[in-house]
Tab-separated table of C-alpha atoms and ligand atoms in Angstrom:
chain	number	residue	atom	x	y	z
F	1	MET	CA	125.237	133.100	130.429
F	2	SER	CA	126.985	130.275	132.203
F	3	THR	CA	126.942	126.551	131.622
F	4	SER	CA	124.977	126.037	134.833
F	5	LEU	CA	122.309	128.512	133.690
F	6	LEU	CA	122.140	126.632	130.376
F	7	TYR	CA	121.342	123.546	132.380
F	8	HIS	CA	118.883	125.051	134.839
F	9	ALA	CA	117.000	127.185	132.318
F	10	PHE	CA	116.988	124.916	129.267
F	11	GLY	CA	118.024	121.465	130.449
F	12	ILE	CA	121.167	121.654	128.309
F	13	ARG	CA	124.148	119.977	129.908
F	14	GLY	CA	127.624	119.042	128.767
F	15	TYR	CA	128.173	121.903	126.293
F	16	ARG	CA	130.358	124.957	126.300
F	17	TYR	CA	128.776	128.374	126.085
F	18	THR	CA	130.221	130.389	123.195
F	19	ARG	CA	128.290	133.646	122.835
F	20	THR	CA	124.971	135.488	122.843
F	21	ASP	CA	123.518	137.464	119.927
F	22	TYR	CA	120.454	139.685	119.817
F	23	GLN	CA	118.856	139.717	116.387
F	24	ASP	CA	115.373	140.672	115.173
F	25	GLY	CA	113.977	140.578	118.697
F	26	GLN	CA	115.431	137.147	119.312
F	27	THR	CA	118.018	136.067	121.848
F	28	ILE	CA	120.422	133.551	120.356
F	29	PHE	CA	122.818	131.459	122.406
F	30	THR	CA	125.577	129.654	120.619
F	31	ILE	CA	126.972	126.577	122.332
F	32	GLN	CA	129.591	124.029	121.408
F	33	GLN	CA	130.395	120.415	122.098
F	34	GLY	CA	133.958	119.632	123.112
F	35	PRO	CA	135.558	117.038	120.787
F	36	GLU	CA	136.585	114.896	123.785
F	37	THR	CA	132.910	114.171	124.596
F	38	CYS	CA	131.933	113.093	121.043
F	39	ARG	CA	130.851	109.487	120.552
F	40	CYS	CA	129.425	107.472	117.678
F	41	SER	CA	125.641	107.793	117.986
F	42	ALA	CA	125.114	104.144	116.985
F	43	SER	CA	127.815	102.168	118.800
F	44	GLY	CA	128.834	104.681	121.466
F	45	SER	CA	132.468	104.224	120.393
F	46	SER	CA	135.006	106.965	121.124
F	47	GLN	CA	137.249	105.737	118.263
F	48	ILE	CA	136.182	108.525	115.942
F	49	LEU	CA	137.529	111.106	113.522
F	50	SER	CA	136.073	114.585	113.231
F	51	ARG	CA	134.234	115.240	109.951
F	52	GLY	CA	132.998	118.794	110.405
F	53	HIS	CA	129.716	120.143	111.755
F	54	VAL	CA	126.053	120.630	110.922
F	55	ARG	CA	124.659	123.865	112.314
F	56	ARG	CA	121.358	123.467	114.068
F	57	ARG	CA	119.037	126.087	115.534
F	58	SER	CA	116.509	125.024	118.155
F	59	ARG	CA	113.836	127.213	119.667
F	60	THR	CA	113.887	127.043	123.438
F	61	VAL	CA	111.978	128.542	126.376
F	62	PRO	CA	111.630	132.325	125.840
F	63	ILE	CA	113.434	134.742	128.112
F	64	GLY	CA	111.477	137.875	129.024
F	65	ARG	CA	108.960	137.627	126.154
F	66	ARG	CA	111.760	137.300	123.593
F	67	ALA	CA	112.011	134.245	121.419
F	68	THR	CA	115.150	132.393	122.436
F	69	LEU	CA	117.191	130.125	120.203
F	70	VAL	CA	120.055	127.773	120.855
F	71	VAL	CA	122.551	127.339	118.035
F	72	LEU	CA	124.741	124.270	118.109
F	73	PRO	CA	127.178	123.130	115.462
F	74	ILE	CA	126.560	119.402	115.778
F	75	PRO	CA	129.830	117.488	115.280
F	76	ARG	CA	129.887	114.897	112.486
F	77	VAL	CA	132.178	112.004	113.241
F	78	GLU	CA	133.461	108.998	111.353
F	79	CYS	CA	133.284	105.940	113.573
F	80	GLN	CA	136.248	103.543	113.313
F	81	ASP	CA	134.088	100.653	114.473
F	82	CYS	CA	131.102	101.204	112.183
F	83	GLY	CA	133.001	102.875	109.344
F	84	VAL	CA	130.160	105.352	108.940
F	85	VAL	CA	129.936	109.156	109.249
F	86	ARG	CA	127.159	110.333	111.530
F	87	GLN	CA	126.078	113.296	113.626
F	88	VAL	CA	126.580	112.836	117.341
F	89	LYS	CA	123.552	112.571	119.577
F	90	VAL	CA	121.855	115.718	120.829
F	91	PRO	CA	120.168	114.902	124.135
F	92	PHE	CA	118.194	118.133	124.582
F	93	ALA	CA	116.089	118.033	121.411
F	94	ASP	CA	114.361	115.567	119.126
F	95	PRO	CA	116.402	115.403	115.877
F	96	ARG	CA	113.261	115.881	113.733
F	97	ARG	CA	111.962	118.948	115.584
F	98	SER	CA	112.982	122.589	115.487
F	99	TYR	CA	112.633	123.078	119.231
F	100	THR	CA	114.206	121.773	122.421
F	101	SER	CA	112.618	119.330	124.844
F	102	ALA	CA	112.498	122.170	127.399
F	103	PHE	CA	110.394	124.210	124.947
F	104	GLU	CA	108.127	121.245	124.421
F	105	ARG	CA	107.614	120.790	128.162
F	106	TYR	CA	106.885	124.491	128.558
F	107	ALA	CA	104.310	124.419	125.735
F	108	LEU	CA	102.618	121.411	127.362
F	109	GLU	CA	102.587	123.138	130.717
F	110	LEU	CA	100.832	126.150	129.164
F	111	SER	CA	98.471	123.868	127.259
F	112	ARG	CA	96.989	122.693	130.515
F	113	ARG	CA	95.682	126.203	131.129
F	114	MET	CA	95.299	127.757	127.689
F	115	THR	CA	93.905	126.974	124.259
F	116	ILE	CA	96.219	125.916	121.431
F	117	ARG	CA	95.816	129.337	119.878
F	118	ASP	CA	96.685	131.140	123.116
F	119	VAL	CA	99.817	129.053	123.595
F	120	ALA	CA	100.899	129.639	119.983
F	121	VAL	CA	100.400	133.401	120.241
F	122	HIS	CA	102.143	133.578	123.602
F	123	LEU	CA	105.168	131.668	122.328
F	124	GLY	CA	105.204	133.366	118.920
F	125	VAL	CA	104.956	130.102	116.972
F	126	GLY	CA	102.405	128.566	114.621
F	127	TRP	CA	99.237	126.822	115.754
F	128	ASP	CA	100.434	123.641	114.023
F	129	MET	CA	103.539	123.419	116.161
F	130	ILE	CA	101.572	123.469	119.426
F	131	LYS	CA	99.032	121.017	118.045
F	132	ASP	CA	101.867	118.711	117.023
F	133	ILE	CA	103.453	118.951	120.481
F	134	GLN	CA	100.160	118.049	122.145
F	135	GLU	CA	99.508	115.143	119.841
F	136	ARG	CA	102.949	113.694	120.344
F	137	ASP	CA	102.554	114.010	124.096
F	138	ARG	CA	99.240	112.209	123.950
F	139	SER	CA	100.499	109.361	121.843
F	140	ARG	CA	103.499	108.982	124.153
F	141	ARG	CA	101.347	108.844	127.236
F	142	TYR	CA	98.667	106.621	125.809
F	143	ALA	CA	100.765	104.365	123.634
F	144	LYS	CA	98.254	102.557	121.479
F	145	PRO	CA	96.908	99.597	123.391
F	146	LYS	CA	95.682	96.550	121.491
F	147	LEU	CA	91.937	96.658	121.041
F	148	LYS	CA	91.300	93.104	119.945
F	149	HIS	CA	90.287	91.862	123.412
F	150	LEU	CA	87.816	94.697	124.098
F	151	ARG	CA	84.316	93.458	125.041
F	152	GLN	CA	82.728	96.108	127.245
F	153	ILE	CA	83.619	99.741	126.929
F	154	ALA	CA	82.580	103.059	128.426
F	155	ILE	CA	82.704	106.337	126.522
F	156	ASP	CA	82.938	109.660	128.291
F	157	GLU	CA	84.217	113.150	127.772
F	158	ILE	CA	86.287	115.209	130.152
F	159	ALA	CA	86.935	118.946	130.209
F	160	ILE	CA	90.498	120.121	130.660
F	161	ALA	CA	92.197	123.538	130.626
F	162	LYS	CA	89.256	124.929	132.636
F	163	GLY	CA	86.747	123.831	130.038
F	164	HIS	CA	88.642	125.229	127.059
F	165	ARG	CA	89.431	121.785	125.710
F	166	TYR	CA	87.747	118.420	125.743
F	167	LEU	CA	89.019	114.893	125.471
F	168	THR	CA	86.908	111.865	124.714
F	169	ILE	CA	87.971	108.799	126.662
F	170	VAL	CA	87.162	105.180	125.895
F	171	LEU	CA	87.644	102.827	128.826
F	172	ASP	CA	87.953	99.059	128.824
F	173	LEU	CA	85.360	98.226	131.480
F	174	GLU	CA	86.865	94.840	132.259
F	175	SER	CA	90.386	96.042	132.971
F	176	GLY	CA	89.702	99.693	133.715
F	177	ALA	CA	92.455	100.657	131.252
F	178	VAL	CA	92.204	103.609	128.879
F	179	ALA	CA	91.666	102.181	125.398
F	180	PHE	CA	91.540	105.434	123.462
F	181	VAL	CA	91.838	109.180	123.923
F	182	GLY	CA	90.299	111.412	121.265
F	183	ASP	CA	90.671	115.131	120.800
F	184	GLY	CA	87.488	117.143	121.358
F	185	LYS	CA	84.037	115.797	122.094
F	186	GLY	CA	81.071	114.301	120.283
F	187	ALA	CA	80.936	111.846	117.426
F	188	LYS	CA	83.880	113.351	115.558
F	189	ALA	CA	86.301	112.688	118.405
F	190	LEU	CA	85.456	108.980	118.228
F	191	LYS	CA	86.087	108.541	114.510
F	192	PRO	CA	89.701	107.372	114.816
F	193	PHE	CA	88.603	104.940	117.513
F	194	TRP	CA	85.995	103.247	115.289
F	195	GLU	CA	88.596	102.952	112.552
F	196	ARG	CA	91.096	101.295	114.841
F	197	LEU	CA	88.376	99.104	116.304
F	198	ARG	CA	87.330	97.856	112.869
F	199	GLY	CA	90.961	97.059	112.123
F	200	SER	CA	91.310	95.138	115.394
F	201	LYS	CA	88.278	92.886	114.748
F	202	ALA	CA	87.220	93.249	118.383
F	203	LYS	CA	83.668	92.145	119.213
F	204	ILE	CA	82.134	94.791	121.440
F	205	GLU	CA	79.199	93.496	123.473
F	206	ALA	CA	78.246	96.544	125.502
F	207	VAL	CA	78.919	100.250	125.522
F	208	ALA	CA	78.234	102.457	128.528
F	209	MET	CA	77.907	106.132	127.732
F	210	ASP	CA	76.144	109.325	128.560
F	211	MET	CA	72.847	110.027	126.915
F	212	SER	CA	73.965	112.559	124.346
F	213	PRO	CA	72.399	111.819	120.952
F	214	ALA	CA	75.793	112.292	119.274
F	215	TYR	CA	77.363	109.310	121.034
F	216	ARG	CA	74.233	107.237	120.722
F	217	GLU	CA	74.133	107.706	116.999
F	218	ALA	CA	77.848	107.069	116.583
F	219	ALA	CA	77.636	103.859	118.600
F	220	SER	CA	74.589	102.493	116.824
F	221	THR	CA	76.177	103.144	113.433
F	222	ASP	CA	79.601	101.830	114.284
F	223	LEU	CA	78.650	99.108	116.731
F	224	PRO	CA	75.283	97.773	115.550
F	225	GLN	CA	75.686	94.550	117.554
F	226	ALA	CA	76.617	96.121	120.858
F	227	LYS	CA	74.133	96.905	123.579
F	228	ILE	CA	74.141	100.499	124.696
F	229	VAL	CA	74.035	101.038	128.422
F	230	PHE	CA	73.261	104.384	129.959
F	231	ASP	CA	74.945	104.214	133.255
F	232	ARG	CA	73.458	105.360	136.481
F	233	PHE	CA	75.853	108.210	136.903
F	234	HIS	CA	74.967	109.812	133.593
F	235	VAL	CA	71.215	109.339	133.949
F	236	MET	CA	71.245	110.927	137.397
F	237	LYS	CA	73.450	113.721	136.149
F	238	LEU	CA	70.937	114.505	133.416
F	239	PHE	CA	68.105	114.384	135.932
F	240	ASN	CA	69.913	116.726	138.288
F	241	GLU	CA	70.409	119.190	135.463
F	242	GLU	CA	66.680	119.114	134.745
F	243	LEU	CA	65.902	119.542	138.415
F	244	SER	CA	68.181	122.578	138.665
F	245	GLU	CA	66.478	124.031	135.608
F	246	LEU	CA	63.060	123.583	137.245
F	247	ARG	CA	64.266	125.196	140.456
F	248	ARG	CA	65.654	128.159	138.516
F	249	ALA	CA	62.376	128.607	136.640
F	250	LEU	CA	60.385	128.480	139.893
F	251	HIS	CA	62.749	130.961	141.459
F	252	ARG	CA	62.250	133.348	138.535
F	253	GLU	CA	58.479	133.055	138.743
F	254	ALA	CA	58.202	133.255	142.528
F	255	ALA	CA	56.375	136.437	143.510
F	256	ASP	CA	56.949	136.177	147.230
F	257	VAL	CA	60.333	137.289	148.599
F	258	MET	CA	60.285	134.569	151.240
F	259	GLN	CA	59.583	131.934	148.635
F	260	LYS	CA	62.482	133.178	146.523
F	261	LYS	CA	64.797	132.985	149.515
F	262	VAL	CA	63.816	129.445	150.389
F	263	LEU	CA	64.209	128.253	146.802
F	264	LYS	CA	67.566	129.933	146.484
F	265	GLY	CA	69.090	127.989	149.323
F	266	THR	CA	67.976	124.552	148.143
F	267	ARG	CA	70.033	124.067	145.027
F	268	TRP	CA	72.491	121.575	146.506
F	269	LEU	CA	69.947	119.962	148.755
F	270	LEU	CA	67.857	118.991	145.743
F	271	LEU	CA	70.784	117.312	144.081
F	272	LYS	CA	71.913	115.405	147.149
F	273	ALA	CA	70.715	111.885	147.738
F	274	ALA	CA	68.104	111.845	150.499
F	275	GLU	CA	70.246	109.709	152.806
F	276	GLY	CA	73.143	112.120	152.295
F	277	LEU	CA	71.349	115.080	153.860
F	278	ASP	CA	73.126	116.437	156.895
F	279	GLU	CA	70.876	116.307	159.971
F	280	GLU	CA	73.143	118.490	162.035
F	281	ARG	CA	72.999	121.282	159.517
F	282	ASP	CA	69.233	120.987	159.387
F	283	GLU	CA	69.324	120.119	155.697
F	284	LYS	CA	66.342	117.803	155.904
F	285	ALA	CA	64.149	120.499	157.427
F	286	LYS	CA	65.310	123.104	154.928
F	287	LEU	CA	64.554	120.828	152.004
F	288	LYS	CA	61.140	119.964	153.451
F	289	GLU	CA	60.319	123.642	153.756
F	290	ALA	CA	61.193	124.280	150.105
F	291	LEU	CA	59.278	121.240	148.887
F	292	ALA	CA	56.213	122.251	150.907
F	293	LEU	CA	56.242	125.622	149.194
F	294	ASN	CA	56.115	124.201	145.752
F	295	GLN	CA	54.326	121.128	144.623
F	296	SER	CA	56.008	120.609	141.261
F	297	LEU	CA	59.416	120.828	142.856
F	298	ALA	CA	58.354	118.263	145.441
F	299	VAL	CA	57.045	115.843	142.814
F	300	ALA	CA	60.201	116.209	140.740
F	301	TYR	CA	62.403	115.672	143.766
F	302	TYR	CA	60.612	112.539	144.918
F	303	LEU	CA	60.571	111.107	141.418
F	304	LYS	CA	64.307	111.717	141.213
F	305	GLU	CA	64.891	109.893	144.490
F	306	ASP	CA	62.557	107.188	143.251
F	307	LEU	CA	64.409	106.679	139.973
F	308	ARG	CA	67.525	105.725	141.894
F	309	GLN	CA	65.669	102.560	142.903
F	310	PHE	CA	65.812	101.424	139.288
F	311	TRP	CA	69.366	100.211	139.759
F	312	GLU	CA	68.439	98.289	142.910
F	313	GLN	CA	65.859	95.959	141.344
F	314	PRO	CA	66.445	92.213	141.707
F	315	GLY	CA	66.515	91.541	137.943
F	316	LYS	CA	65.568	92.615	134.489
F	317	LYS	CA	61.881	91.745	134.930
F	318	PHE	CA	61.541	93.935	137.981
F	319	GLY	CA	63.701	96.562	136.362
F	320	THR	CA	61.333	96.718	133.380
F	321	LEU	CA	58.255	96.940	135.594
F	322	PHE	CA	59.841	99.597	137.703
F	323	LEU	CA	60.921	101.692	134.721
F	324	ASP	CA	57.509	101.445	133.031
F	325	GLY	CA	55.845	102.538	136.268
F	326	TRP	CA	58.247	105.393	136.722
F	327	ILE	CA	57.779	106.646	133.172
F	328	LYS	CA	53.974	106.565	133.611
F	329	ARG	CA	54.148	108.538	136.832
F	330	ALA	CA	56.486	111.099	135.297
F	331	GLU	CA	54.287	111.479	132.214
F	332	SER	CA	51.134	111.994	134.260
F	333	SER	CA	52.789	114.449	136.653
F	334	GLY	CA	51.949	117.378	134.394
F	335	ILE	CA	55.410	118.787	135.021
F	336	LYS	CA	57.283	119.592	131.842
F	337	VAL	CA	60.804	118.630	132.896
F	338	LEU	CA	59.571	115.280	134.209
F	339	GLN	CA	57.667	114.527	131.040
F	340	GLN	CA	60.767	115.363	129.081
F	341	MET	CA	62.857	113.086	131.300
F	342	ALA	CA	60.297	110.311	130.811
F	343	ARG	CA	60.568	110.645	127.045
F	344	THR	CA	64.358	110.590	127.219
F	345	LEU	CA	64.375	107.448	129.331
F	346	ALA	CA	61.636	105.766	127.295
F	347	ALA	CA	63.304	106.298	123.943
F	348	PRO	CA	66.558	104.476	124.637
F	349	ARG	CA	64.818	102.177	127.096
F	350	SER	CA	66.778	99.174	125.994
F	351	GLY	CA	69.824	101.232	126.897
F	352	LEU	CA	68.724	101.609	130.487
F	353	LEU	CA	67.603	98.027	130.818
F	354	ALA	CA	70.827	96.744	129.338
F	355	TYR	CA	72.192	97.443	132.808
F	356	TYR	CA	70.616	94.143	133.817
M	1	ZN	ZN1	130.010	103.453	115.502
């Protein structure tokens, strides 16, 4: 071990390497701080007297699957300026944690790809430690913004770590800033947000969110005055999911091999907006062929394209008329997924119309 390896592997600079021990499957590096580099941690003064050491062990990035520790006798010094005895600063680790900053960064790096449990097992530490590291990182990155000025918010969830973890995000729609980040998804993830919001006395006028009943319920309980808006993106996303489900069912039931083949190739075409179809790749013709084969798919597709017009109406009156008409057509289509969609849109209708 050399001082430059200490720096490059663990981010530890300005110390002398003393020795390496191998104990109980752990690799332990002992390092030392030269007395000439010691300063008062409060005033930065070099007018100090040595007052012994406090031995500290910090877990750092493992080497070859072995837990690796750094042991440092932290010098205690009496400052001539302050007249107080203190430990000198340790730049490579938080004084209240049992691990180095390099270990923390490594755990966060792994957390982007693995669950908390996986990271804990891989690093041979407790679940709580990894959870704590993640929470501290989050609060550092999203230092609590003031909520008092919030008027219009959007609530959404995002999947991270390849879908192993979820975060619930609250956005300030006026500024675009992140107002809150909650761990997990659903109503539970929002609990701390409602608490902070109550404390802030903010008056929320509108909430945009996806159509999951969990969020809807949470918002109507915690924000009885606010209008709930289901935004276009989330409504169309839900519709596209229903449409894919219908296509899959038709594909399963199709007896004819040709029919199966045609349906198979249309998945993305169905989800695309009509004006987005690529003429050169013959997408329009392909879609037409599939729709001609199956009437319910055709009706569902055209009603999907039609629903997009809802957001283009000149005002609330037209929006209401349009939506009522759409819901009627969907209900009378005799197609299950459309009837279901109609019920979903009819139930929180005020939510859709709040767009206007
Ligand atoms: Zn001092």
